[in-house]
Short mmCIF file of C-alpha atoms in Angstrom, two decimals:
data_model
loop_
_atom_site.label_atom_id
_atom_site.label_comp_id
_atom_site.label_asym_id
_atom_site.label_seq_id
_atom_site.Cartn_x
_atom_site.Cartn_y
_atom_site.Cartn_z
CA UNK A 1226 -3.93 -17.48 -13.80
CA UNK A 1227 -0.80 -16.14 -15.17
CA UNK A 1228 2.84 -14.12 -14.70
CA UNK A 1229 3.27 -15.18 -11.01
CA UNK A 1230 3.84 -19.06 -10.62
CA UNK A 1231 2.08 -21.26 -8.29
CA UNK A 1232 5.03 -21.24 -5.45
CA UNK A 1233 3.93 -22.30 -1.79
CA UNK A 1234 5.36 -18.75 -0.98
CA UNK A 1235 7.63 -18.01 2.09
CA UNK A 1236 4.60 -17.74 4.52
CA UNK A 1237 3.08 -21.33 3.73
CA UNK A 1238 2.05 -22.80 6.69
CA UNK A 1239 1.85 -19.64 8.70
CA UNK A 1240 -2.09 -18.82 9.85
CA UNK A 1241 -3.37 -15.61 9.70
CA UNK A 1242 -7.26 -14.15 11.18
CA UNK A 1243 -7.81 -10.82 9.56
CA UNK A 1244 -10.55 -9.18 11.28
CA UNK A 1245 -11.52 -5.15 10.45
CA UNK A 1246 -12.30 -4.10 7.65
CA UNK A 1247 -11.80 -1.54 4.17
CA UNK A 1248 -8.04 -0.77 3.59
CA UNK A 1249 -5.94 -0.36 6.57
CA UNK A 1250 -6.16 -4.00 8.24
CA UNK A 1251 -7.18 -5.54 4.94
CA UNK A 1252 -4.09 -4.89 3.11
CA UNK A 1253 -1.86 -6.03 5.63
CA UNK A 1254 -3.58 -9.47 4.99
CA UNK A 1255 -3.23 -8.99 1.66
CA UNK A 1256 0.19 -8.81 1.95
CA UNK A 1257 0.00 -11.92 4.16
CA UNK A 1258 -1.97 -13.62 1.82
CA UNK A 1259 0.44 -13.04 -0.98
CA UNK A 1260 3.48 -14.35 0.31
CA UNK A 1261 1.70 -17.53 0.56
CA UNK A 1262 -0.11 -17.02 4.75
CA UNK A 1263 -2.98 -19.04 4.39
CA UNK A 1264 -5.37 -15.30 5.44
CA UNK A 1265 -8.82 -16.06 7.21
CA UNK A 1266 -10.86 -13.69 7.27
CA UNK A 1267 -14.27 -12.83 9.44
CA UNK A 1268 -16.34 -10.62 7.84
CA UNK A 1269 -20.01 -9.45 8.76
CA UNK A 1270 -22.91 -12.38 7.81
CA UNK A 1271 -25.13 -9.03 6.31
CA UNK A 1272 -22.83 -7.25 3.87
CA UNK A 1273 -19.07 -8.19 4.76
CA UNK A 1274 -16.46 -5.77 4.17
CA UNK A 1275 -17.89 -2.46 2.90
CA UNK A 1276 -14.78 -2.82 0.53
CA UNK A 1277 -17.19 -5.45 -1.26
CA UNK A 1278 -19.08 -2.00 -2.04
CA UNK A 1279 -16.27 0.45 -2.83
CA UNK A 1280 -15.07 1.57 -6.42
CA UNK A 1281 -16.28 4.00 -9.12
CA UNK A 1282 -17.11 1.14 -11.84
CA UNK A 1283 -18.46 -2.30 -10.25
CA UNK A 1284 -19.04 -4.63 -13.43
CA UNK A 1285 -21.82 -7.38 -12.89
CA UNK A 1286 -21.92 -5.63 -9.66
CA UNK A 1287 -18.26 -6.83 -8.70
CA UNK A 1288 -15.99 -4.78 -6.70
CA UNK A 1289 -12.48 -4.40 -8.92
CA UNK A 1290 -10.74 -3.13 -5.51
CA UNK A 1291 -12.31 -6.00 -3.82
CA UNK A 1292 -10.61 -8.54 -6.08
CA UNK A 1293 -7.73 -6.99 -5.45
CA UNK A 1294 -7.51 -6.25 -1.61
CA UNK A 1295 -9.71 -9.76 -0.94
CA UNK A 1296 -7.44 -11.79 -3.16
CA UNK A 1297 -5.24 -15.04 -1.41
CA UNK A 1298 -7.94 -15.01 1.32
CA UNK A 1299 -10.65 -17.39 2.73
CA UNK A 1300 -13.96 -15.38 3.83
CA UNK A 1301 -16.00 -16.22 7.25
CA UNK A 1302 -19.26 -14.46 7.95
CA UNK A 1303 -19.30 -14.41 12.31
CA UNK A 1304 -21.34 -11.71 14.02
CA UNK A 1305 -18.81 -10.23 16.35
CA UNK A 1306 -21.30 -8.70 18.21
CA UNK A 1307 -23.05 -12.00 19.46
CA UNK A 1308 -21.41 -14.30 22.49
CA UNK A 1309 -21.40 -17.55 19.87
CA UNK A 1310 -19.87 -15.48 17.18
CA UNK A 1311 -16.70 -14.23 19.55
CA UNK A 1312 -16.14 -17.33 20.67
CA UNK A 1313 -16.15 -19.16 17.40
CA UNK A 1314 -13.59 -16.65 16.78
CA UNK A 1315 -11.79 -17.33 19.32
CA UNK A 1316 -11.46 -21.02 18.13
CA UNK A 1317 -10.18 -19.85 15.02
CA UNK A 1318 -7.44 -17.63 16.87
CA UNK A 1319 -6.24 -20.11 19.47
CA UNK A 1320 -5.08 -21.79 16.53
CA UNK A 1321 -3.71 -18.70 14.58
CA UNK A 1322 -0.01 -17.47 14.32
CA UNK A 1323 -1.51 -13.71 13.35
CA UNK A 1324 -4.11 -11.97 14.07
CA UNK A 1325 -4.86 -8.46 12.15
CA UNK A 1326 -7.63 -6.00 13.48
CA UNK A 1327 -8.19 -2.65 12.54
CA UNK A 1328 -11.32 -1.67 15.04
CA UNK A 1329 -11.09 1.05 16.66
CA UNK A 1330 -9.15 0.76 20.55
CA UNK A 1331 -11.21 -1.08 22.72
CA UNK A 1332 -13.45 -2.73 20.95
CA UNK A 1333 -11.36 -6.03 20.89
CA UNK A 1334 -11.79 -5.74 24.85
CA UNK A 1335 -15.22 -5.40 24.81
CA UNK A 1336 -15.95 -8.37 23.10
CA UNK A 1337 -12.99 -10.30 25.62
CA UNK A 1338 -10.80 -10.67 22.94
CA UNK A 1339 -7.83 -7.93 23.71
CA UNK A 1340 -4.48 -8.99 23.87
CA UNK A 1341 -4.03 -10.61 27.49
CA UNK A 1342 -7.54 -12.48 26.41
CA UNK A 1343 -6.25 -14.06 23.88
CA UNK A 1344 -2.54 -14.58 25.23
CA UNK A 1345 -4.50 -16.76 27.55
CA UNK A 1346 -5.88 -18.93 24.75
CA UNK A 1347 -2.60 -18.90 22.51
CA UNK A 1348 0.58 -17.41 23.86
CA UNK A 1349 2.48 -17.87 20.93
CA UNK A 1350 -0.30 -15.27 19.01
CA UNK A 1351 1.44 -11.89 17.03
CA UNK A 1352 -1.44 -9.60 17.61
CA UNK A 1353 -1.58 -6.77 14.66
CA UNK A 1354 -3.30 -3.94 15.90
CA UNK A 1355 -3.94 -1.21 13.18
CA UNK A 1356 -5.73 1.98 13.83
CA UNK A 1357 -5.50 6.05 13.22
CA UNK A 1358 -3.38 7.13 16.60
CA UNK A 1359 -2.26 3.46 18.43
CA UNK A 1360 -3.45 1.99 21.04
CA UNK A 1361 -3.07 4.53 23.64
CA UNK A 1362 -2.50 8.22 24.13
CA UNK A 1363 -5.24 11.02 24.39
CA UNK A 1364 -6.36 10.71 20.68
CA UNK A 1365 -6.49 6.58 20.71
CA UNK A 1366 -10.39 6.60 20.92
CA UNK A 1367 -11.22 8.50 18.01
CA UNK A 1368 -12.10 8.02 14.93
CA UNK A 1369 -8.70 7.56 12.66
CA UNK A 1370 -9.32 7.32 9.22
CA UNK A 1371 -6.01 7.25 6.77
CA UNK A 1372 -6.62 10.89 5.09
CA UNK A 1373 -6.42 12.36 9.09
CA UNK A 1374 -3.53 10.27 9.73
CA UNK A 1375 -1.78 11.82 6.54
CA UNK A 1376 -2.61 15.19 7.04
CA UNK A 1377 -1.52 14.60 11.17
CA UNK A 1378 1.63 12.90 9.76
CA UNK A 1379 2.86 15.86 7.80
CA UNK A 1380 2.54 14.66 4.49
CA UNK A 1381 -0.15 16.99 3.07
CA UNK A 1382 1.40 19.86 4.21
CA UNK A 1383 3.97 19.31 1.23
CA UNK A 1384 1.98 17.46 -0.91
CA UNK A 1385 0.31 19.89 -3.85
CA UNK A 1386 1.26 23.28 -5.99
CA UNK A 1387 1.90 25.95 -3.13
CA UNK A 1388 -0.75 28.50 -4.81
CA UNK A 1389 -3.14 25.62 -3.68
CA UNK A 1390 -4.70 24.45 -0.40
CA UNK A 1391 -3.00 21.31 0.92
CA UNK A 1392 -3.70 18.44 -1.76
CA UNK A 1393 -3.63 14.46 -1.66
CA UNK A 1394 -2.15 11.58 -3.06
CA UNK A 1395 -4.37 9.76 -5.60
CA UNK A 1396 -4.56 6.67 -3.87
CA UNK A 1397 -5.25 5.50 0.42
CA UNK A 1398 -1.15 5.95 1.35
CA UNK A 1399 -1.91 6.71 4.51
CA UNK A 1400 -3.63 3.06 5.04
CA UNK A 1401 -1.51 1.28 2.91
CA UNK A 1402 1.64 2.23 4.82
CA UNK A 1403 -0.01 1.82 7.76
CA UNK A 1404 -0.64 -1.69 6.83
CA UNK A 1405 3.26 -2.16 5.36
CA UNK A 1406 4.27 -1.07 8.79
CA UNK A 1407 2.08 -3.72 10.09
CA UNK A 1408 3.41 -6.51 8.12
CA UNK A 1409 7.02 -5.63 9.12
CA UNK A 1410 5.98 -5.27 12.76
CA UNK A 1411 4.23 -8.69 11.95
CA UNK A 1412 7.04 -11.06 10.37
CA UNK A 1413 9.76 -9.21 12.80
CA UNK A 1414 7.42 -10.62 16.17
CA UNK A 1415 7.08 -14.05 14.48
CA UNK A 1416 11.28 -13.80 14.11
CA UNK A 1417 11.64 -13.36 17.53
CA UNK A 1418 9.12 -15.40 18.75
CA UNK A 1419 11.65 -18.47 17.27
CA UNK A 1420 13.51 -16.95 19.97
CA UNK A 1421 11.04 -16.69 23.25
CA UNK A 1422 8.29 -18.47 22.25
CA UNK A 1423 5.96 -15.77 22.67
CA UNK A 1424 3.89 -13.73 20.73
CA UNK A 1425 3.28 -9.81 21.40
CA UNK A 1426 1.00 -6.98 20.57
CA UNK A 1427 2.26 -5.28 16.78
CA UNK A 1428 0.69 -1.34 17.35
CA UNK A 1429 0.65 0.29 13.79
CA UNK A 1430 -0.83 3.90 14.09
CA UNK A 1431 -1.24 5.94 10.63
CA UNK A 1432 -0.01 8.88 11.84
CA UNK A 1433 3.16 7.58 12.60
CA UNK A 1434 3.37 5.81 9.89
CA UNK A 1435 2.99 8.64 7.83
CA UNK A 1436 5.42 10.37 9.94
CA UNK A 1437 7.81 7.40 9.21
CA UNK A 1438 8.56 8.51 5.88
CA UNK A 1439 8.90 11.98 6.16
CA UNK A 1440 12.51 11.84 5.48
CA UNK A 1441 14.29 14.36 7.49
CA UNK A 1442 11.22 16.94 7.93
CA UNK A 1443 11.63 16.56 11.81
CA UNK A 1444 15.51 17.52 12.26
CA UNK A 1445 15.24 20.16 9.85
CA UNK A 1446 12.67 22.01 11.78
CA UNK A 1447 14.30 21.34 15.04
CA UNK A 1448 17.67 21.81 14.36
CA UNK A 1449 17.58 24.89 11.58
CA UNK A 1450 13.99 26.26 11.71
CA UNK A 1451 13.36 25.31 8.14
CA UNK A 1452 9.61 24.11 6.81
CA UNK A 1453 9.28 22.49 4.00
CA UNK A 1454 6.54 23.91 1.90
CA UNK A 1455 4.38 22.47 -1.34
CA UNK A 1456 6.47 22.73 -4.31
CA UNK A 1457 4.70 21.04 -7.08
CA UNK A 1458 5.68 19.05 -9.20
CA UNK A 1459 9.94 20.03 -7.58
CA UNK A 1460 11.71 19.58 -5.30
CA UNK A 1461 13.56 23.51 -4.57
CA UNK A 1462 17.31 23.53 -5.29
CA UNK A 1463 17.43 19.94 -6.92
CA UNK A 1464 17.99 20.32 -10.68
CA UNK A 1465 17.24 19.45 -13.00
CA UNK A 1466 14.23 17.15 -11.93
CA UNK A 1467 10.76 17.66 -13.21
CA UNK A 1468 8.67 16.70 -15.44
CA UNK A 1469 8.74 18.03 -18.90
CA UNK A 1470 6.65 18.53 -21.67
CA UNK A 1471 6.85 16.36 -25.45
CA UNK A 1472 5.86 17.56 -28.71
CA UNK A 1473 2.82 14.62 -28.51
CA UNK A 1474 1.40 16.49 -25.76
CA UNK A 1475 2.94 13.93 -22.99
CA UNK A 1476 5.38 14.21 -20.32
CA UNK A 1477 8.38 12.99 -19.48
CA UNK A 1478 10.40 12.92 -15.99
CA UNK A 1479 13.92 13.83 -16.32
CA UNK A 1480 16.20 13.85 -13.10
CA UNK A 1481 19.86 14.42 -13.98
CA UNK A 1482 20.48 16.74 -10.95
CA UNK A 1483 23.71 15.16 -10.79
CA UNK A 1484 26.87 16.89 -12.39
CA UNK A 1485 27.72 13.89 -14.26
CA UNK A 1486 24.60 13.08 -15.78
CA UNK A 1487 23.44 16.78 -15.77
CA UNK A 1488 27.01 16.74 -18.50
CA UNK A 1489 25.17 14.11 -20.33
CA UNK A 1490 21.41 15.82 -20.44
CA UNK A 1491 23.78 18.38 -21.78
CA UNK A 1492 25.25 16.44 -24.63
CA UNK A 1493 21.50 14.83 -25.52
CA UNK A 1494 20.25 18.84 -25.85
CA UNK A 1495 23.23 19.57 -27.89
CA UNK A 1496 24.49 22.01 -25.77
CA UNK A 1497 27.41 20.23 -23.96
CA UNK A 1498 28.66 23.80 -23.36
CA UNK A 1499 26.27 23.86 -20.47
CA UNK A 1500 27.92 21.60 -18.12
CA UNK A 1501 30.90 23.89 -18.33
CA UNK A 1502 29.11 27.13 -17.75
CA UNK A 1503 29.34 28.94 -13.88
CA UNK A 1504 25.49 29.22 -14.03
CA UNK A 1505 25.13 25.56 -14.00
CA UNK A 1506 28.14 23.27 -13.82
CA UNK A 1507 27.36 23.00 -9.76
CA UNK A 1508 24.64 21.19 -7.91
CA UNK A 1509 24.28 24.08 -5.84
CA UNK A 1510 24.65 27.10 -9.07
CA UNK A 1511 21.65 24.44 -11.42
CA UNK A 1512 19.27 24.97 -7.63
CA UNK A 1513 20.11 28.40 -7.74
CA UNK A 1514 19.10 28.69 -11.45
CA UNK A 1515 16.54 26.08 -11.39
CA UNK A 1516 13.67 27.89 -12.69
CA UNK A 1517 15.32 28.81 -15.41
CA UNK A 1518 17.17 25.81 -16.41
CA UNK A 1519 13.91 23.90 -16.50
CA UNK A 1520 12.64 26.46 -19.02
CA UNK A 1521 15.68 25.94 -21.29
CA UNK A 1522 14.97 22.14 -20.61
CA UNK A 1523 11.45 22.32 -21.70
CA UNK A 1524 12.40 23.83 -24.61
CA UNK A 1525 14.31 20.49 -25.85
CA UNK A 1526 11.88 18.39 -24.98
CA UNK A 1527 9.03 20.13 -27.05
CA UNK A 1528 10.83 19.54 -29.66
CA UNK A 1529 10.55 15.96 -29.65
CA UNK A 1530 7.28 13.20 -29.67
CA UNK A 1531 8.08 11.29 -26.15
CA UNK A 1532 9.27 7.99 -27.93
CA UNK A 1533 12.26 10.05 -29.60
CA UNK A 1534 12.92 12.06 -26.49
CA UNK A 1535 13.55 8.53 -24.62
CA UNK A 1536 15.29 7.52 -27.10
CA UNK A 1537 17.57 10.28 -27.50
CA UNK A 1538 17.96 10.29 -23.06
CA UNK A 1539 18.61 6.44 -22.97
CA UNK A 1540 21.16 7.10 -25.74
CA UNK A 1541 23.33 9.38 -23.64
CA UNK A 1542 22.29 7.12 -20.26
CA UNK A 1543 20.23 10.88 -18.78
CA UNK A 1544 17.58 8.70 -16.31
CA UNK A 1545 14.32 9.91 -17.65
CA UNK A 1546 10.39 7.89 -17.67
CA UNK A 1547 6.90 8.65 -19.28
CA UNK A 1548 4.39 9.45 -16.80
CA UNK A 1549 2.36 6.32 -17.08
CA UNK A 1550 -1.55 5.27 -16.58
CA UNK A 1551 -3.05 1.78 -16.75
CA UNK A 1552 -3.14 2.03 -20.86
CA UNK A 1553 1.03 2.68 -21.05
CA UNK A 1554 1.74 -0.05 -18.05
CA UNK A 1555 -0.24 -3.34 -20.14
CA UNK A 1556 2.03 -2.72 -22.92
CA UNK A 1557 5.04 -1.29 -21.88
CA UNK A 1558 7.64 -4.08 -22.33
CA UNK A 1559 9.77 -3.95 -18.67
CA UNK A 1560 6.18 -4.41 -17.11
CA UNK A 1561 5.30 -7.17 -19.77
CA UNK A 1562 9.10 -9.23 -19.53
CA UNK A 1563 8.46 -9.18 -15.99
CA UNK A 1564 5.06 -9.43 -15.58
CA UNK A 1565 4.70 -6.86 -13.05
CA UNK A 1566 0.55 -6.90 -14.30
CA UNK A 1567 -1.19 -10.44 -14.30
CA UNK A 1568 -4.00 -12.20 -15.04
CA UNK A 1569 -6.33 -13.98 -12.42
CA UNK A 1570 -9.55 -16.41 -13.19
CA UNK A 1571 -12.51 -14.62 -11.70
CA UNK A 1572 -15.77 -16.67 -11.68
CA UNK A 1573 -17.91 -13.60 -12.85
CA UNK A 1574 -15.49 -11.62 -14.93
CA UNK A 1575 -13.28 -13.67 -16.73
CA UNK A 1576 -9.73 -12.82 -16.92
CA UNK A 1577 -8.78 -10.24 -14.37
CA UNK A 1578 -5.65 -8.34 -14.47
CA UNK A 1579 -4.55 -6.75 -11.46
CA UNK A 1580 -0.73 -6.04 -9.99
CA UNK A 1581 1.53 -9.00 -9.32
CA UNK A 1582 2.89 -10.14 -5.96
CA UNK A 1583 6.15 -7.95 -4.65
CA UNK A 1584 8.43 -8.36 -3.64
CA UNK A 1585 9.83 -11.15 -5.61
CA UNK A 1586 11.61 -13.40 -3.70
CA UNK A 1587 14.10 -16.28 -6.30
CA UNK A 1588 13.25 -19.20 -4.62
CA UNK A 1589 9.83 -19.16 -2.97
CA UNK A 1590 8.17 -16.33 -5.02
CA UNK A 1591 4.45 -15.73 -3.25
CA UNK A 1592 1.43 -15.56 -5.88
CA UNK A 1593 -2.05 -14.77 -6.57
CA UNK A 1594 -4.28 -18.31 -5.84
CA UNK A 1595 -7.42 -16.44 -6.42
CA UNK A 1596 -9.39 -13.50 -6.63
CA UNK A 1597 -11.47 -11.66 -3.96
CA UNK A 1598 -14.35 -14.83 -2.50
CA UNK A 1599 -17.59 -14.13 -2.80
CA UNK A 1600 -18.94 -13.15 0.82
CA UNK A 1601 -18.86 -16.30 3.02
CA UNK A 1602 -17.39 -18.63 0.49
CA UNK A 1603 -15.47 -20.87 2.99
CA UNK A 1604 -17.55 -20.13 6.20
CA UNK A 1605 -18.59 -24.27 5.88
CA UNK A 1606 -14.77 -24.89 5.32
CA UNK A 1607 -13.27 -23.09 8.19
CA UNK A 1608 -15.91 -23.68 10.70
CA UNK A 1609 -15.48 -27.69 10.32
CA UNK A 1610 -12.08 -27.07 11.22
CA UNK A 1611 -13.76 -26.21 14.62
CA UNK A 1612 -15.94 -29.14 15.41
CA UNK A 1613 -18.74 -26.89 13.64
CA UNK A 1614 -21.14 -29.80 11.72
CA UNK A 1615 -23.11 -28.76 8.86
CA UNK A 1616 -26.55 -29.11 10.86
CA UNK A 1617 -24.78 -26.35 13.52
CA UNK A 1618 -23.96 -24.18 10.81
CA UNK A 1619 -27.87 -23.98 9.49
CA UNK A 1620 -28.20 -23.22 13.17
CA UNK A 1621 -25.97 -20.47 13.63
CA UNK A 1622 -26.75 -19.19 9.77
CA UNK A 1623 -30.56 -19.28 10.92
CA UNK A 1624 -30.02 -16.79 13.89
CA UNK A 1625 -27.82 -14.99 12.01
CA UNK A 1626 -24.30 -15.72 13.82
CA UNK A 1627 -22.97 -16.96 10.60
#
């Protein structure tokens, strides 16, 4: 492996049990995992995570999003659904600092293993519950997946052109800051319990966290009546701040709403007369106008092949980037100086890049120790940690509880 180091990472020595499964549980583990939490996780004996599945290219019949989401992490295969499988999972949480679950509510309790259970069995356990509404309220029970939680947040509502029907983000957000939440809610429960000794019950609903980054789309509605619509690719009355069009046929973000660097965007154009003129020498007069100015902007940056345009920008210190996909990111040099892409040894593909570890911490960076396991890679491992001898485990694999 390399760009990330081999440090123990912050979390070293902390134990984590990530049960659930696909994106919302998983990548709080992840997260774990990568800040050095050494992440067990208990996945199905019959086909594990349906993550192991999931992706639009699967090379030698390997999950890419797999690799990525399984990485730092040791795989189990216990059938929940059996008496000897719950309670071998319950040896591996009395033990546990974490545990992260994304079933839906209630389950846990049907298998007697819901918070007070396990309390019982560790009382020093931070219990990560992740799910679509929390763990109680009149919507707990149903089915929560992370694209209801985003629209039930508010975020598609303004996400998309406004001649189009709400649209979505390219990517799970909804589970993945569900799971950020999670993490935070995690570490600050293992702070205090330094304190009291005691665990407690981490409730990470989607919606809300969703609704968590909404910015000020609650007040403004209750205070002033005002609903913030789609907008595209702007933000109304912020200018200038889009994205622009090159002479190559690229784009470029620009966001100089600022006076001060709006005066500079002016200078780049070669038309410092702007910042001087009524129609735009004001925050509030370029929002007015912003229609307008970004058609005057567009202008000067057709001119110009998107390597010049930066050029000319980072000459007159205007922020400004080039909308990037995977091919500008593994050779643009900030990502290469600071290796913000790596490389990690994966025993059927080779060399696997993938994103790095962040945050990065200066003294006890976390780091990628390996790729996605193969479905029960360290079941043998893990169990013998548990008084489970190999002759038990041809048992248990046998009757399929392992």
């Amino acid at each position: 492996m390399t760009g990330s180091g081999q440090s123990a990472g912050p979390l070293a020595g902390v134990r984590v049990v990530e049960m659930g499964q696909l994106l919302a549980g998983p990548f709080c583990g992840q997260l774990l995992g990568d800040l050095g939490a050494d992440v067990v996780k208990i996945e199905d004996p019959a086909k594990g995570d349906p993550l192991r599945q999931w992706g639009r290219q699967l090379p030698k019949g390997q999950s890419l999003w797999w690799s990525v989401v399984g990485r730092n992490k040791r795989s189990v295969t216990l059938n929940l659904r059996e008496a000897e499988g719950q309670e071998l999972a319950r040896k591996l949480i009395a033990d546990a600092d974490i545990l992260v679950e994304n079933f839906r509510p209630g389950t846990m309790e049907r298998w007697g293993m819901g918070f007070e259970d396990l309390q019982e069995i560790n009382p020093r356990l931070v219990m990560v519950r992740v799910s679509g509404f929390g763990q109680d309220g009149p919507y707990s029970q149903r089915a929560g997946y992370g694209a209801i939680g985003e629209a039930m947040g508010g975020l598609r509502y303004v996400v998309g052109d406004p001649s189009t029907p709400p649209s979505r983000v390219g990517i799970s957000i909804g589970d993945t800051l569900a799971a950020m939440f999670a993490t935070i809610g995690a570490l600050a429960a293992l702070q205090e319990r330094q304190v009291s000794g005691r665990g407690q019950m981490v409730d990470s609903a989607i919606y809300e966290a969703v609704l968590g980054v909404m910015e000020s789309l609650v007040p403004e509605w209750q205070i002033t009546g005002y609903q913030r619509e789609r907008t595209g690719a702007v933000l109304p009355n912020i200018a200038p701040s889009n994205v622009y069009p090159t002479k190559d046929g690229q784009w470029l973000l620009i966001a100089a709403n600022q006076d001060t660097v709006f005066a500079r965007l002016a200078k780049a154009m070669q038309a410092p007369e702007l910042a001087a003129d009524g129609r735009y020498a004001t925050h509030g007069a370029r929002g007015e106008r912003q229609e307008e100015l970004d058609e005057r902007i567009a202008a000067f940056t057709s001119s110009l092949d998107a390597e010049a345009l930066e050029a000319v920008l980072e000459e007159h210190g205007v922020p400004s980037g080039r909308i990037f996909r995977p091919v500008d990111m593994f050779t643009d040099p900030q990502f290469q100086a600071r290796g913000s892409i790596t490389e990690v040894d994966h025993p059927a593909l080779g060399s696997l890049a993938m994103q790095n570890v962040f945050p990065r911490l200066s003294r006890t960076r976390g780091s990628i120790r390996w790729p996605g396991p193969e479905l029960g890679a360290h079941t043998a491992e893990v169990l013998a940690g548990v008084g489970v001898d190999p002759a038990a485990l041809q048992d248990l694999r046998t009757r399929g509880v392992a």
